[in-house]
Short mmCIF file of C-alpha atoms in Angstrom, two decimals:
data_model
loop_
_atom_site.label_atom_id
_atom_site.label_comp_id
_atom_site.label_asym_id
_atom_site.label_seq_id
_atom_site.Cartn_x
_atom_site.Cartn_y
_atom_site.Cartn_z
CA MET A 1 -49.27 -33.07 -20.18
CA GLU A 2 -46.88 -30.42 -18.87
CA ASN A 3 -48.38 -27.54 -16.92
CA THR A 4 -46.97 -24.70 -19.01
CA SER A 5 -47.74 -22.02 -16.44
CA SER A 6 -45.90 -23.73 -13.59
CA SER A 7 -43.03 -24.87 -15.82
CA TYR A 8 -42.54 -21.32 -17.10
CA ALA A 9 -42.48 -19.98 -13.55
CA ALA A 10 -40.02 -22.69 -12.53
CA THR A 11 -37.74 -21.94 -15.49
CA ARG A 12 -37.83 -18.24 -14.71
CA ASP A 13 -37.01 -18.84 -11.04
CA GLN A 14 -34.19 -21.23 -11.90
CA LEU A 15 -32.75 -18.81 -14.43
CA SER A 16 -32.98 -15.90 -11.98
CA GLU A 17 -31.06 -17.87 -9.36
CA PHE A 18 -28.52 -19.04 -11.93
CA LEU A 19 -27.88 -15.50 -13.17
CA ILE A 20 -27.62 -14.08 -9.66
CA ARG A 21 -24.80 -16.55 -9.12
CA ALA A 22 -23.17 -16.10 -12.52
CA THR A 23 -23.41 -12.34 -13.03
CA LEU A 24 -23.43 -10.96 -9.49
CA ILE A 25 -21.81 -13.35 -7.02
CA GLU A 26 -19.14 -14.70 -9.37
CA SER A 27 -18.37 -11.17 -10.52
CA TYR A 28 -17.90 -10.00 -6.93
CA HIS A 29 -15.38 -12.78 -6.33
CA SER A 30 -13.65 -11.96 -9.62
CA PHE A 31 -13.08 -8.39 -8.41
CA ALA A 32 -11.69 -9.81 -5.15
CA ARG A 33 -9.35 -12.24 -6.93
CA HIS A 34 -7.93 -9.37 -8.96
CA ASP A 35 -7.59 -7.24 -5.81
CA LYS A 36 -9.97 -4.62 -7.19
CA PRO A 37 -12.66 -2.83 -5.16
CA TYR A 38 -16.19 -3.84 -6.09
CA PRO A 39 -18.24 -0.91 -7.51
CA PHE A 40 -21.19 -1.11 -5.14
CA ALA A 41 -24.25 0.83 -6.23
CA THR A 42 -25.64 3.74 -4.26
CA PRO A 43 -29.34 4.07 -3.40
CA GLU A 44 -29.45 7.10 -5.72
CA SER A 45 -28.34 4.95 -8.67
CA LEU A 46 -31.71 3.16 -8.59
CA ARG A 47 -33.63 6.40 -8.89
CA PRO A 48 -35.75 6.19 -12.08
CA GLY A 49 -34.53 8.24 -15.01
CA ILE A 50 -31.04 9.19 -13.88
CA SER A 51 -27.97 9.00 -16.10
CA THR A 52 -25.05 6.82 -15.06
CA ALA A 53 -21.36 6.63 -15.84
CA ALA A 54 -20.61 4.69 -19.01
CA TYR A 55 -17.49 2.98 -17.63
CA GLU A 56 -17.48 -0.79 -18.20
CA HIS A 57 -16.08 -2.79 -15.29
CA PRO A 58 -13.92 -5.56 -16.80
CA PHE A 59 -14.54 -8.10 -14.02
CA GLN A 60 -18.33 -7.85 -14.22
CA ARG A 61 -20.02 -10.58 -16.27
CA SER A 62 -22.66 -9.55 -18.77
CA ALA A 63 -25.69 -11.47 -19.97
CA LEU A 64 -28.74 -10.99 -22.16
CA ILE A 65 -31.30 -13.80 -22.27
CA LEU A 66 -34.77 -13.72 -23.84
CA VAL A 67 -37.25 -16.28 -22.48
CA VAL A 68 -40.56 -16.86 -24.25
CA ASP A 69 -43.34 -19.15 -23.04
CA GLY A 70 -44.14 -20.50 -26.48
CA PRO A 71 -42.56 -20.27 -29.93
CA LEU A 72 -41.21 -16.84 -30.76
CA PRO A 73 -43.56 -15.35 -33.38
CA ALA A 74 -42.10 -15.38 -36.88
CA SER A 75 -43.20 -11.76 -37.27
CA LEU A 76 -40.34 -10.76 -34.96
CA ARG A 77 -37.61 -12.19 -37.19
CA LYS A 78 -37.02 -8.75 -38.70
CA HIS A 79 -35.91 -7.33 -35.36
CA ILE A 80 -34.90 -10.39 -33.31
CA ARG A 81 -32.56 -12.40 -35.49
CA PHE A 82 -33.28 -16.09 -34.84
CA ARG A 83 -32.54 -18.20 -37.89
CA SER A 84 -31.08 -21.57 -38.80
CA ALA A 85 -27.61 -20.01 -38.96
CA ASN A 86 -27.63 -19.26 -35.23
CA GLU A 87 -29.74 -22.16 -33.99
CA MET A 88 -28.16 -23.90 -31.01
CA THR A 89 -26.35 -26.78 -32.72
CA VAL A 90 -22.81 -28.09 -32.35
CA ALA A 91 -22.05 -27.09 -35.95
CA ASN A 92 -23.24 -23.52 -35.46
CA LEU A 93 -21.48 -23.22 -32.13
CA SER A 94 -18.23 -24.40 -33.72
CA ARG A 95 -18.53 -21.53 -36.19
CA LEU A 96 -19.81 -18.83 -33.83
CA ALA A 97 -17.83 -19.72 -30.69
CA PRO A 98 -15.06 -22.22 -31.50
CA GLU A 99 -13.43 -21.60 -28.11
CA ILE A 100 -16.54 -23.06 -26.46
CA ALA A 101 -17.27 -25.81 -28.96
CA GLY A 102 -13.69 -27.10 -28.94
CA ASN A 103 -13.96 -28.84 -25.57
CA LEU A 104 -17.72 -28.98 -25.24
CA ILE A 105 -19.32 -31.84 -23.35
CA PRO A 106 -22.84 -31.89 -24.81
CA PRO A 107 -25.53 -31.71 -22.09
CA GLN A 108 -28.43 -34.14 -22.01
CA GLY A 109 -30.73 -31.37 -23.15
CA LEU A 110 -31.05 -27.61 -23.44
CA SER A 111 -33.51 -26.81 -20.63
CA MET A 112 -32.71 -25.72 -17.09
CA ASN A 113 -33.50 -29.18 -15.66
CA ASP A 114 -31.18 -31.05 -18.02
CA GLU A 115 -27.92 -32.33 -16.57
CA GLY A 116 -24.97 -30.37 -17.86
CA PHE A 117 -27.00 -27.51 -19.31
CA PRO A 118 -26.30 -24.92 -16.58
CA ALA A 119 -22.56 -25.46 -17.13
CA LEU A 120 -22.98 -24.87 -20.86
CA LEU A 121 -25.17 -21.83 -20.24
CA GLY A 122 -22.50 -20.38 -17.99
CA ARG A 123 -20.00 -20.52 -20.83
CA LEU A 124 -22.44 -19.11 -23.38
CA LEU A 125 -23.19 -15.99 -21.32
CA ASP A 126 -20.00 -14.34 -22.48
CA MET A 127 -20.94 -14.56 -26.16
CA ASP A 128 -21.90 -11.39 -27.94
CA TYR A 129 -25.55 -10.47 -28.36
CA ALA A 130 -28.36 -12.49 -26.77
CA LEU A 131 -29.42 -16.05 -26.04
CA LEU A 132 -32.96 -17.14 -26.85
CA MET A 133 -34.94 -19.70 -24.84
CA GLN A 134 -38.42 -20.62 -26.00
CA ARG A 135 -41.05 -23.35 -25.80
CA PRO A 136 -41.25 -24.87 -29.30
CA ALA A 137 -44.51 -26.74 -28.63
CA GLU A 138 -47.12 -26.86 -25.87
CA ASN A 139 -45.95 -30.09 -24.26
CA THR A 140 -42.22 -29.41 -24.44
CA PRO A 141 -40.01 -27.61 -21.92
CA ILE A 142 -38.59 -24.14 -22.45
CA SER A 143 -35.12 -24.67 -23.88
CA LEU A 144 -32.23 -22.80 -25.45
CA SER A 145 -32.95 -22.55 -29.16
CA HIS A 146 -30.62 -19.85 -30.51
CA VAL A 147 -27.32 -18.16 -29.67
CA HIS A 148 -25.71 -14.98 -30.98
CA VAL A 149 -29.16 -13.41 -31.32
CA LYS A 150 -29.12 -9.81 -32.51
CA VAL A 151 -31.85 -7.37 -31.51
CA GLU A 152 -31.98 -4.71 -34.20
CA ARG A 153 -34.33 -1.75 -34.31
CA LEU A 154 -33.94 1.96 -34.86
CA THR A 155 -34.07 3.75 -31.52
CA ASP A 156 -36.27 6.49 -32.98
CA ASN A 157 -38.84 3.90 -34.07
CA ALA A 158 -38.91 2.22 -30.67
CA VAL A 159 -39.28 5.54 -28.85
CA ARG A 160 -41.97 6.74 -31.26
CA VAL A 161 -44.09 3.62 -30.78
CA LEU A 162 -43.99 3.85 -26.99
CA ALA A 163 -44.64 7.60 -26.95
CA ARG A 164 -47.57 7.18 -29.34
CA ASP A 165 -49.03 4.26 -27.36
CA LEU A 166 -48.85 6.26 -24.13
CA GLY A 167 -50.38 9.34 -25.78
CA TYR A 168 -47.43 11.75 -25.63
CA ILE A 169 -47.39 12.22 -29.42
CA ARG A 170 -49.91 11.72 -32.19
CA ARG A 171 -47.80 10.43 -35.07
CA THR A 172 -44.16 11.46 -35.38
CA LEU A 173 -41.38 11.51 -32.80
CA TYR A 174 -40.27 15.04 -33.68
CA GLU A 175 -43.71 16.64 -33.97
CA LYS A 176 -43.03 18.73 -30.84
CA GLY A 177 -39.39 19.42 -31.57
CA GLU A 178 -36.01 17.87 -30.93
CA VAL A 179 -35.84 18.65 -27.20
CA HIS A 180 -39.18 16.91 -26.68
CA ALA A 181 -37.97 13.91 -28.69
CA GLU A 182 -34.82 13.69 -26.56
CA MET A 183 -36.93 13.70 -23.40
CA LEU A 184 -39.07 10.89 -24.83
CA GLU A 185 -35.93 8.85 -25.48
CA ARG A 186 -34.81 9.30 -21.87
CA LYS A 187 -38.24 8.21 -20.64
CA PHE A 188 -38.18 5.21 -22.98
CA TYR A 189 -35.20 3.78 -21.13
CA GLU A 190 -36.69 4.70 -17.76
CA TYR A 191 -39.86 2.79 -18.72
CA PHE A 192 -37.78 -0.39 -18.92
CA GLY A 193 -35.78 0.32 -15.77
CA PHE A 194 -32.56 1.56 -17.32
CA ALA A 195 -30.53 4.75 -17.10
CA ALA A 196 -31.47 7.59 -19.42
CA ASN A 197 -28.19 7.26 -21.33
CA SER A 198 -28.35 3.49 -21.84
CA SER A 199 -26.70 1.69 -24.74
CA GLY A 200 -25.46 -1.77 -25.68
CA ARG A 201 -27.15 -4.69 -23.93
CA LYS A 202 -29.52 -2.43 -22.00
CA CYS A 203 -30.71 -0.83 -25.22
CA ALA A 204 -31.18 -4.27 -26.78
CA ALA A 205 -33.01 -5.52 -23.69
CA ALA A 206 -35.44 -2.59 -23.75
CA MET A 207 -36.18 -3.05 -27.43
CA ALA A 208 -36.58 -6.82 -27.06
CA ALA A 209 -39.02 -6.32 -24.18
CA GLN A 210 -41.05 -3.84 -26.23
CA LEU A 211 -41.21 -6.18 -29.21
CA LEU A 212 -42.11 -9.21 -27.11
CA ALA A 213 -44.79 -7.29 -25.21
CA ALA A 214 -46.57 -6.68 -28.51
CA GLU A 215 -46.40 -10.28 -29.73
CA ALA A 216 -45.85 -12.75 -26.86
CA SER A 217 -48.28 -13.45 -24.03
CA ARG A 218 -45.62 -14.36 -21.47
CA PHE A 219 -41.91 -13.59 -21.59
CA ALA A 220 -38.93 -12.40 -19.55
CA VAL A 221 -35.83 -10.47 -20.56
CA PHE A 222 -32.78 -10.87 -18.31
CA ALA A 223 -30.03 -8.28 -18.72
CA SER A 224 -26.77 -7.80 -16.85
CA CYS A 225 -24.28 -5.15 -17.94
CA GLN A 226 -20.78 -4.08 -17.01
CA GLU A 227 -21.73 -0.45 -16.41
CA ASP A 228 -24.13 -0.82 -13.47
CA CYS A 229 -23.28 -4.32 -12.15
CA ARG A 230 -26.89 -5.35 -11.68
CA LEU A 231 -29.29 -7.94 -13.08
CA THR A 232 -32.52 -6.52 -14.49
CA VAL A 233 -35.62 -8.56 -15.36
CA ILE A 234 -38.40 -7.17 -17.58
CA ASP A 235 -41.56 -9.11 -18.41
CA GLU A 236 -45.09 -8.70 -19.72
CA SER A 237 -46.28 -7.12 -16.47
CA GLU A 238 -45.88 -3.53 -15.25
CA ILE A 239 -43.05 -4.63 -12.93
CA VAL A 240 -39.31 -4.16 -13.48
CA THR A 241 -37.01 -6.10 -11.13
CA HIS A 242 -33.43 -5.24 -10.25
CA HIS A 243 -30.96 -7.51 -8.44
CA LEU A 244 -27.70 -6.05 -7.16
CA LEU A 245 -25.13 -6.48 -4.41
CA ILE A 246 -25.12 -4.14 -1.43
CA ARG A 247 -23.26 -3.90 1.87
CA ILE A 248 -24.94 -4.13 5.26
CA LYS A 249 -23.54 -4.53 8.76
CA ALA A 250 -23.96 -8.03 10.17
CA GLU A 251 -25.73 -6.62 13.24
CA ALA A 252 -28.25 -4.81 11.04
CA LEU A 253 -28.86 -8.01 9.08
CA LYS A 254 -29.70 -9.82 12.32
CA ARG A 255 -32.00 -7.00 13.42
CA ILE A 256 -34.16 -7.36 10.33
CA GLY A 257 -34.62 -11.10 10.86
CA ALA A 258 -31.54 -13.06 9.77
CA GLU A 259 -31.09 -16.05 12.07
CA GLN A 260 -27.66 -16.66 10.56
CA VAL A 261 -25.65 -14.08 8.64
CA ALA A 262 -24.17 -16.88 6.50
CA HIS A 263 -27.63 -17.57 5.05
CA TYR A 264 -27.46 -14.20 3.25
CA SER A 265 -23.80 -13.23 3.02
CA ILE A 266 -22.05 -13.98 -0.28
CA ASN A 267 -18.57 -12.92 0.82
CA ASP A 268 -16.03 -15.12 2.60
CA ARG A 269 -14.80 -12.35 4.89
CA MET A 270 -16.21 -9.10 6.16
CA GLU A 271 -15.84 -5.93 4.14
CA PRO A 272 -14.15 -2.97 5.86
CA GLY A 273 -16.30 -1.52 8.63
CA GLY A 274 -17.86 -4.85 9.56
CA HIS A 275 -20.06 -5.00 6.47
CA THR A 276 -21.22 -8.16 4.80
CA VAL A 277 -22.30 -8.38 1.14
CA VAL A 278 -25.81 -9.51 0.24
CA CYS A 279 -28.02 -9.72 -2.83
CA TYR A 280 -30.75 -7.10 -2.90
CA ARG A 281 -33.92 -7.30 -4.99
CA ALA A 282 -35.92 -4.17 -5.74
CA ARG A 283 -39.16 -4.24 -7.72
CA PHE A 284 -40.58 -1.17 -9.39
CA ARG A 285 -44.05 -0.67 -10.87
CA ARG A 286 -44.84 1.68 -13.75
CA THR A 287 -46.73 4.75 -12.64
CA LEU A 288 -49.85 6.29 -14.17
CA ALA A 289 -47.63 8.58 -16.25
CA ALA A 290 -46.27 5.45 -17.96
CA GLN A 291 -49.71 3.93 -18.65
CA PRO A 292 -51.67 4.39 -21.90
CA ALA A 293 -53.85 7.49 -22.05
CA LYS A 294 -57.49 6.96 -21.09
CA SER A 295 -58.61 8.14 -24.52
CA ALA A 296 -56.82 6.68 -27.51
CA ASP A 297 -57.32 9.93 -29.43
CA ALA A 298 -56.04 12.25 -26.70
CA VAL A 299 -52.54 13.71 -26.55
CA ARG A 300 -51.68 13.87 -22.88
CA SER A 301 -49.91 16.69 -21.07
CA ASP A 302 -46.12 16.72 -21.03
CA ILE A 303 -46.29 17.02 -17.25
CA GLY A 304 -46.15 13.23 -17.31
CA LEU A 305 -42.65 13.43 -18.77
CA GLU A 306 -41.48 15.31 -15.68
CA GLU A 307 -42.86 12.68 -13.31
CA PRO A 308 -41.21 9.37 -12.39
CA TRP A 309 -42.35 6.49 -14.57
CA LEU A 310 -41.38 3.88 -11.99
CA GLU A 311 -42.10 3.61 -8.27
CA LEU A 312 -40.67 1.18 -5.73
CA THR A 313 -43.14 -1.52 -4.66
CA GLU A 314 -41.00 -3.97 -2.69
CA ALA A 315 -37.41 -4.47 -1.62
CA TYR A 316 -35.81 -7.56 -0.07
CA ILE A 317 -32.45 -9.00 0.87
CA LEU A 318 -32.33 -12.45 -0.71
CA PRO A 319 -30.81 -15.59 0.79
CA VAL A 320 -27.78 -17.15 -0.81
CA PRO A 321 -29.00 -19.05 -3.92
CA GLY A 322 -29.99 -22.59 -3.04
CA LEU A 323 -30.94 -21.90 0.59
CA ASN A 324 -34.57 -22.25 1.62
CA VAL A 325 -34.80 -19.37 4.08
CA PRO A 326 -37.05 -16.30 3.84
CA ALA A 327 -36.12 -13.11 2.05
CA LEU A 328 -35.85 -10.14 4.41
CA PRO A 329 -37.72 -6.86 3.81
CA TYR A 330 -35.20 -4.02 3.77
CA ASN A 331 -35.73 -0.43 2.65
CA TRP A 332 -32.26 0.53 1.45
CA ILE A 333 -33.29 2.85 -1.37
CA SER A 334 -35.25 5.61 0.37
#
């Protein structure tokens, strides 16, 4: 019998590594091939609750993948569109993505350990909407079940549910006025690790995470977008994880414990100023202001809306995917 806990963790780790390669490292090299400067993030851009520029970088790969450790509850079909019409079959793929199906070499299976599946997954990332991976039965692996998955929910409804659950409103989103409702919407996106003015895949990722948190015991939402050039992971815990590329001088990398710069550097040649490019992982935990009120009947003070809803808990420089060397603690943000 398959150990579902360990297999879920393995699938999540494999998918994280795969997406770091596909959405971060490959995107960096795409910018270089097109002789375009890479839009490196600033430490300030990770500050919870800020707004960011809405410009979409054309050489940055996007992705949105929902992973569920079990069958996705049928009650979510209203908001997460997984049906027979978008089930992962050759016939459906020929209709939804003929450019992929035309020269498709079918993999041996649709889980991360199946030969040929990562190559297929890499091609599917560029499809619109989301991909859904789930465990159809207890003794089966987590596998890709649906493509072209739409996440549809009114933003007002999503914000209202979170604000009510945390105790910032009693019943309706606008019960304290429009300005208060707008602040709640900004905090909604902050709760899931995104900029206050998020849209597109980030909006869909936040709503999917909220829906899954109410119905699924264990899940992960992976989102990469062209605006901020980072990979965000949201799950059933109070932790939000960001992966992004940053620059660091080779000497500084050695000072914090790198035996060989090549174990961490993803670029073929140094950036100007003697910098190398590495993958950075920052994990944030939701603060008390983003936890449910102690009394279910109490409406909490709006002071909590002025406080950060996320706080940094750990930050590491990661080794190049596939290398078994330790991650290096590095406080780049503060």
